[in-house]
Amino acid sequence: MANRKKKKPEYKNKKLKKYNIKWVLLISIWTFLLAIAVSTLSENLMRKFDIITAFVTLIIIIHLGVIFDLIGIAVAAANEKPFNSMAANKVLEGKYSLRLVRNAGPVSNFCNDVIGDICGIISGAAGTVIVFKLINVYGFKNGTILSIAMSGFIASLTVGGKALGKEIAIKNANLIIFYTSKIFMLLDTKLGIDILPKLKKDKKRKRDE
């Protein structure tokens, strides 16, 4: 009996390690490909925009990064129990909310790191394009000051937005996950796109509840 008890955590650790390595490799490859594709596409598109359209696009990209960061924090802070009750009462959103919470690590990593970094890359490229357009159209001589000012603007809006988003996410984690689950539910039921893996709840966690 003692030997069995010692082997069980070791088996779980190996399984967890295997899953983590697989996820890290997969997300690293996807981030590399997405970053190149999105950065190239966005830079080419931004060059075709006028200054106002490019600036509005920049604001949207920054806000998109803030929203995904908010979801990533909410997933990590959410409580599983309300969604258990919802799933038990056949509320479909409860099932998808549970899957989000039980995949908190990968979901948080994707939202905070992958999307966050890609939005950072795109907003930096967008800022550079806007600076060049301002120099060419309005004849600004000191491009260095303009570039520094643009970098400061992007950084302050991003950091400030994420700081506010974190406060909202921690206080309203379950509500945010519930509404986020609706998006995953629509993707699955209407388009047949099922993103989240169906991880089984471990027995230890069941006993604790």
mmCIF file of C-alpha atoms in Angstrom:
data_model
loop_
_atom_site.group_PDB
_atom_site.id
_atom_site.type_symbol
_atom_site.label_atom_id
_atom_site.label_comp_id
_atom_site.label_asym_id
_atom_site.label_seq_id
_atom_site.Cartn_x
_atom_site.Cartn_y
_atom_site.Cartn_z
ATOM 1 C CA MET A 1 0.000 0.000 0.000
ATOM 2 C CA ALA A 2 2.837 2.373 0.906
ATOM 3 C CA ASN A 3 4.558 1.706 -2.447
ATOM 4 C CA ARG A 4 1.357 2.440 -4.345
ATOM 5 C CA LYS A 5 0.884 5.748 -2.569
ATOM 6 C CA LYS A 6 4.436 6.805 -3.471
ATOM 7 C CA LYS A 7 4.034 5.887 -7.130
ATOM 8 C CA LYS A 8 0.776 7.788 -7.629
ATOM 9 C CA PRO A 9 2.163 11.348 -7.276
ATOM 10 C CA GLU A 10 5.173 10.349 -9.411
ATOM 11 C CA TYR A 11 2.835 9.193 -12.190
ATOM 12 C CA LYS A 12 0.819 12.416 -11.969
ATOM 13 C CA ASN A 13 3.973 14.525 -12.093
ATOM 14 C CA LYS A 14 5.193 12.680 -15.219
ATOM 15 C CA LYS A 15 1.791 13.143 -16.865
ATOM 16 C CA LEU A 16 1.749 16.845 -15.964
ATOM 17 C CA LYS A 17 5.350 17.302 -17.158
ATOM 18 C CA LYS A 18 4.524 15.615 -20.489
ATOM 19 C CA TYR A 19 1.456 17.841 -20.925
ATOM 20 C CA ASN A 20 3.433 21.011 -20.051
ATOM 21 C CA ILE A 21 6.252 20.222 -22.496
ATOM 22 C CA LYS A 22 3.737 19.496 -25.265
ATOM 23 C CA TRP A 23 1.885 22.760 -24.566
ATOM 24 C CA VAL A 24 5.106 24.835 -24.397
ATOM 25 C CA LEU A 25 6.353 23.467 -27.733
ATOM 26 C CA LEU A 26 2.968 23.904 -29.423
ATOM 27 C CA ILE A 27 2.416 27.451 -28.175
ATOM 28 C CA SER A 28 6.005 28.486 -29.019
ATOM 29 C CA ILE A 29 5.652 27.314 -32.638
ATOM 30 C CA TRP A 30 2.208 28.908 -32.998
ATOM 31 C CA THR A 31 3.410 32.203 -31.491
ATOM 32 C CA PHE A 32 6.384 32.309 -33.873
ATOM 33 C CA LEU A 33 4.172 31.710 -36.928
ATOM 34 C CA LEU A 34 1.371 34.028 -35.766
ATOM 35 C CA ALA A 35 3.758 36.852 -34.859
ATOM 36 C CA ILE A 36 5.429 36.772 -38.299
ATOM 37 C CA ALA A 37 2.138 36.480 -40.218
ATOM 38 C CA VAL A 38 0.236 39.118 -38.235
ATOM 39 C CA SER A 39 3.176 41.544 -38.069
ATOM 40 C CA THR A 40 3.776 41.371 -41.848
ATOM 41 C CA LEU A 41 0.073 41.679 -42.659
ATOM 42 C CA SER A 42 -0.567 44.540 -40.234
ATOM 43 C CA GLU A 43 2.482 46.546 -41.336
ATOM 44 C CA ASN A 44 1.504 46.243 -45.003
ATOM 45 C CA LEU A 45 -2.087 47.236 -44.242
ATOM 46 C CA MET A 46 -1.082 50.145 -42.000
ATOM 47 C CA ARG A 47 1.043 51.643 -44.775
ATOM 48 C CA LYS A 48 -2.108 51.881 -46.929
ATOM 49 C CA PHE A 49 -4.136 53.663 -44.229
ATOM 50 C CA ASP A 50 -4.288 57.422 -43.722
ATOM 51 C CA ILE A 51 -3.041 58.821 -40.389
ATOM 52 C CA ILE A 52 -6.470 58.897 -38.670
ATOM 53 C CA THR A 53 -7.374 55.321 -39.720
ATOM 54 C CA ALA A 54 -3.915 54.080 -38.681
ATOM 55 C CA PHE A 55 -4.254 55.815 -35.293
ATOM 56 C CA VAL A 56 -7.754 54.359 -34.681
ATOM 57 C CA THR A 57 -6.422 50.898 -35.641
ATOM 58 C CA LEU A 58 -3.565 51.348 -33.150
ATOM 59 C CA ILE A 59 -6.046 52.167 -30.340
ATOM 60 C CA ILE A 60 -8.157 49.085 -31.234
ATOM 61 C CA ILE A 61 -5.058 46.829 -31.160
ATOM 62 C CA ILE A 62 -4.023 48.153 -27.728
ATOM 63 C CA HIS A 63 -7.559 47.625 -26.376
ATOM 64 C CA LEU A 64 -7.626 44.105 -27.817
ATOM 65 C CA GLY A 65 -4.442 43.287 -25.889
ATOM 66 C CA VAL A 66 -6.000 44.720 -22.704
ATOM 67 C CA ILE A 67 -9.206 42.652 -23.146
ATOM 68 C CA PHE A 68 -7.279 39.404 -23.628
ATOM 69 C CA ASP A 69 -5.103 40.227 -20.613
ATOM 70 C CA LEU A 70 -8.294 40.745 -18.588
ATOM 71 C CA ILE A 71 -9.606 37.301 -19.659
ATOM 72 C CA GLY A 72 -6.255 35.675 -18.791
ATOM 73 C CA ILE A 73 -6.339 37.134 -15.267
ATOM 74 C CA ALA A 74 -10.036 36.246 -14.799
ATOM 75 C CA VAL A 75 -9.408 32.594 -15.730
ATOM 76 C CA ALA A 76 -6.682 32.325 -13.095
ATOM 77 C CA ALA A 77 -8.817 34.066 -10.433
ATOM 78 C CA ALA A 78 -12.179 32.372 -11.163
ATOM 79 C CA ASN A 79 -13.894 29.998 -8.738
ATOM 80 C CA GLU A 80 -14.944 26.634 -10.150
ATOM 81 C CA LYS A 81 -17.871 25.894 -7.772
ATOM 82 C CA PRO A 82 -20.563 28.167 -9.346
ATOM 83 C CA PHE A 83 -19.847 26.662 -12.760
ATOM 84 C CA ASN A 84 -20.112 23.139 -11.317
ATOM 85 C CA SER A 85 -23.651 23.997 -10.193
ATOM 86 C CA MET A 86 -24.503 25.465 -13.588
ATOM 87 C CA ALA A 87 -23.147 22.407 -15.424
ATOM 88 C CA ALA A 88 -25.096 20.110 -13.062
ATOM 89 C CA ASN A 89 -28.282 22.071 -13.928
ATOM 90 C CA LYS A 90 -27.595 21.551 -17.675
ATOM 91 C CA VAL A 91 -26.672 25.199 -18.306
ATOM 92 C CA LEU A 92 -24.490 24.960 -21.407
ATOM 93 C CA GLU A 93 -22.370 28.013 -20.505
ATOM 94 C CA GLY A 94 -21.455 26.261 -17.252
ATOM 95 C CA LYS A 95 -19.803 23.425 -19.162
ATOM 96 C CA TYR A 96 -17.653 25.782 -21.236
ATOM 97 C CA SER A 97 -16.854 27.928 -18.191
ATOM 98 C CA LEU A 98 -15.610 24.830 -16.376
ATOM 99 C CA ARG A 99 -13.391 23.922 -19.297
ATOM 100 C CA LEU A 100 -11.952 27.446 -19.297
ATOM 101 C CA VAL A 101 -11.212 27.343 -15.555
ATOM 102 C CA ARG A 102 -9.755 23.811 -15.671
ATOM 103 C CA ASN A 103 -7.490 24.899 -18.529
ATOM 104 C CA ALA A 104 -6.483 28.068 -16.657
ATOM 105 C CA GLY A 105 -2.747 27.637 -17.361
ATOM 106 C CA PRO A 106 -2.918 27.315 -21.169
ATOM 107 C CA VAL A 107 -5.769 29.850 -21.489
ATOM 108 C CA SER A 108 -3.960 32.411 -19.325
ATOM 109 C CA ASN A 109 -0.708 31.795 -21.210
ATOM 110 C CA PHE A 110 -2.435 32.245 -24.580
ATOM 111 C CA CYS A 111 -4.344 35.401 -23.563
ATOM 112 C CA ASN A 112 -1.638 37.156 -21.528
ATOM 113 C CA ASP A 113 1.518 36.073 -23.345
ATOM 114 C CA VAL A 114 0.689 35.042 -26.919
ATOM 115 C CA ILE A 115 -2.004 37.618 -27.735
ATOM 116 C CA GLY A 116 -0.377 40.192 -25.441
ATOM 117 C CA ASP A 117 3.005 39.888 -27.192
ATOM 118 C CA ILE A 118 1.461 39.877 -30.674
ATOM 119 C CA CYS A 119 -0.571 43.011 -29.859
ATOM 120 C CA GLY A 120 2.652 44.573 -28.529
ATOM 121 C CA ILE A 121 4.494 43.772 -31.776
ATOM 122 C CA ILE A 122 1.652 45.092 -33.948
ATOM 123 C CA SER A 123 1.150 48.266 -31.889
ATOM 124 C CA GLY A 124 4.913 48.960 -32.106
ATOM 125 C CA ALA A 125 4.856 48.478 -35.898
ATOM 126 C CA ALA A 126 1.701 50.623 -36.156
ATOM 127 C CA GLY A 127 3.336 53.377 -34.104
ATOM 128 C CA THR A 128 6.381 53.362 -36.403
ATOM 129 C CA VAL A 129 4.179 53.610 -39.518
ATOM 130 C CA ILE A 130 2.233 56.534 -37.986
ATOM 131 C CA VAL A 131 5.501 58.351 -37.154
ATOM 132 C CA PHE A 132 6.746 57.946 -40.758
ATOM 133 C CA LYS A 133 3.407 59.176 -42.101
ATOM 134 C CA LEU A 134 3.499 62.240 -39.833
ATOM 135 C CA ILE A 135 7.050 63.029 -41.003
ATOM 136 C CA ASN A 136 6.143 62.615 -44.685
ATOM 137 C CA VAL A 137 2.789 64.418 -44.592
ATOM 138 C CA TYR A 138 3.475 67.234 -42.121
ATOM 139 C CA GLY A 139 7.235 67.488 -42.574
ATOM 140 C CA PHE A 140 8.259 66.965 -38.941
ATOM 141 C CA LYS A 141 12.031 67.383 -38.834
ATOM 142 C CA ASN A 142 12.800 65.716 -35.507
ATOM 143 C CA GLY A 143 11.605 62.156 -36.025
ATOM 144 C CA THR A 144 13.423 60.917 -32.913
ATOM 145 C CA ILE A 145 11.304 63.024 -30.517
ATOM 146 C CA LEU A 146 8.145 61.992 -32.380
ATOM 147 C CA SER A 147 9.142 58.316 -32.171
ATOM 148 C CA ILE A 148 9.883 58.574 -28.420
ATOM 149 C CA ALA A 149 6.552 60.338 -27.823
ATOM 150 C CA MET A 150 4.692 57.614 -29.764
ATOM 151 C CA SER A 151 6.464 54.831 -27.824
ATOM 152 C CA GLY A 152 5.549 56.546 -24.546
ATOM 153 C CA PHE A 153 1.925 56.926 -25.634
ATOM 154 C CA ILE A 154 1.637 53.233 -26.609
ATOM 155 C CA ALA A 155 3.357 52.060 -23.399
ATOM 156 C CA SER A 156 1.239 54.262 -21.095
ATOM 157 C CA LEU A 157 -2.036 53.245 -22.755
ATOM 158 C CA THR A 158 -1.087 49.546 -22.670
ATOM 159 C CA VAL A 159 0.184 49.482 -19.073
ATOM 160 C CA GLY A 160 -2.622 51.715 -17.785
ATOM 161 C CA GLY A 161 -5.269 49.653 -19.584
ATOM 162 C CA LYS A 162 -3.878 46.378 -18.261
ATOM 163 C CA ALA A 163 -3.651 47.748 -14.701
ATOM 164 C CA LEU A 164 -7.332 48.741 -14.845
ATOM 165 C CA GLY A 165 -8.208 45.422 -16.514
ATOM 166 C CA LYS A 166 -6.515 43.421 -13.743
ATOM 167 C CA GLU A 167 -8.605 45.175 -11.070
ATOM 168 C CA ILE A 168 -11.808 44.466 -13.009
ATOM 169 C CA ALA A 169 -10.774 40.842 -13.714
ATOM 170 C CA ILE A 170 -10.008 39.998 -10.075
ATOM 171 C CA LYS A 171 -13.263 41.515 -8.793
ATOM 172 C CA ASN A 172 -15.506 40.101 -11.555
ATOM 173 C CA ALA A 173 -13.641 36.908 -12.539
ATOM 174 C CA ASN A 174 -16.659 34.557 -12.616
ATOM 175 C CA LEU A 175 -18.814 36.996 -14.582
ATOM 176 C CA ILE A 176 -16.071 37.547 -17.173
ATOM 177 C CA ILE A 177 -15.553 33.787 -17.574
ATOM 178 C CA PHE A 178 -19.310 33.256 -17.965
ATOM 179 C CA TYR A 179 -19.515 35.753 -20.856
ATOM 180 C CA THR A 180 -16.259 34.482 -22.384
ATOM 181 C CA SER A 181 -17.694 30.947 -22.302
ATOM 182 C CA LYS A 182 -20.544 32.153 -24.532
ATOM 183 C CA ILE A 183 -18.013 32.919 -27.289
ATOM 184 C CA PHE A 184 -16.458 29.437 -27.019
ATOM 185 C CA MET A 185 -19.945 27.910 -26.949
ATOM 186 C CA LEU A 186 -20.943 29.735 -30.156
ATOM 187 C CA LEU A 187 -17.680 28.723 -31.858
ATOM 188 C CA ASP A 188 -18.329 25.083 -30.941
ATOM 189 C CA THR A 189 -22.100 24.824 -31.519
ATOM 190 C CA LYS A 190 -22.462 27.128 -34.553
ATOM 191 C CA LEU A 191 -19.114 26.753 -36.346
ATOM 192 C CA GLY A 192 -17.898 23.383 -35.035
ATOM 193 C CA ILE A 193 -14.654 24.933 -33.718
ATOM 194 C CA ASP A 194 -13.824 23.333 -30.376
ATOM 195 C CA ILE A 195 -10.652 24.966 -29.042
ATOM 196 C CA LEU A 196 -10.518 23.903 -25.404
ATOM 197 C CA PRO A 197 -9.305 20.393 -24.495
ATOM 198 C CA LYS A 198 -11.700 18.334 -22.396
ATOM 199 C CA LEU A 199 -9.519 17.700 -19.359
ATOM 200 C CA LYS A 200 -10.936 15.369 -16.753
ATOM 201 C CA LYS A 201 -11.217 16.559 -13.200
ATOM 202 C CA ASP A 202 -8.816 14.672 -10.952
ATOM 203 C CA LYS A 203 -10.202 12.484 -8.137
ATOM 204 C CA LYS A 204 -8.444 14.446 -5.388
ATOM 205 C CA ARG A 205 -10.217 17.625 -6.431
ATOM 206 C CA LYS A 206 -13.548 15.799 -6.494
ATOM 207 C CA ARG A 207 -13.044 14.564 -2.919
ATOM 208 C CA ASP A 208 -12.164 18.086 -1.742
ATOM 209 C CA GLU A 209 -15.445 19.404 -3.059
#
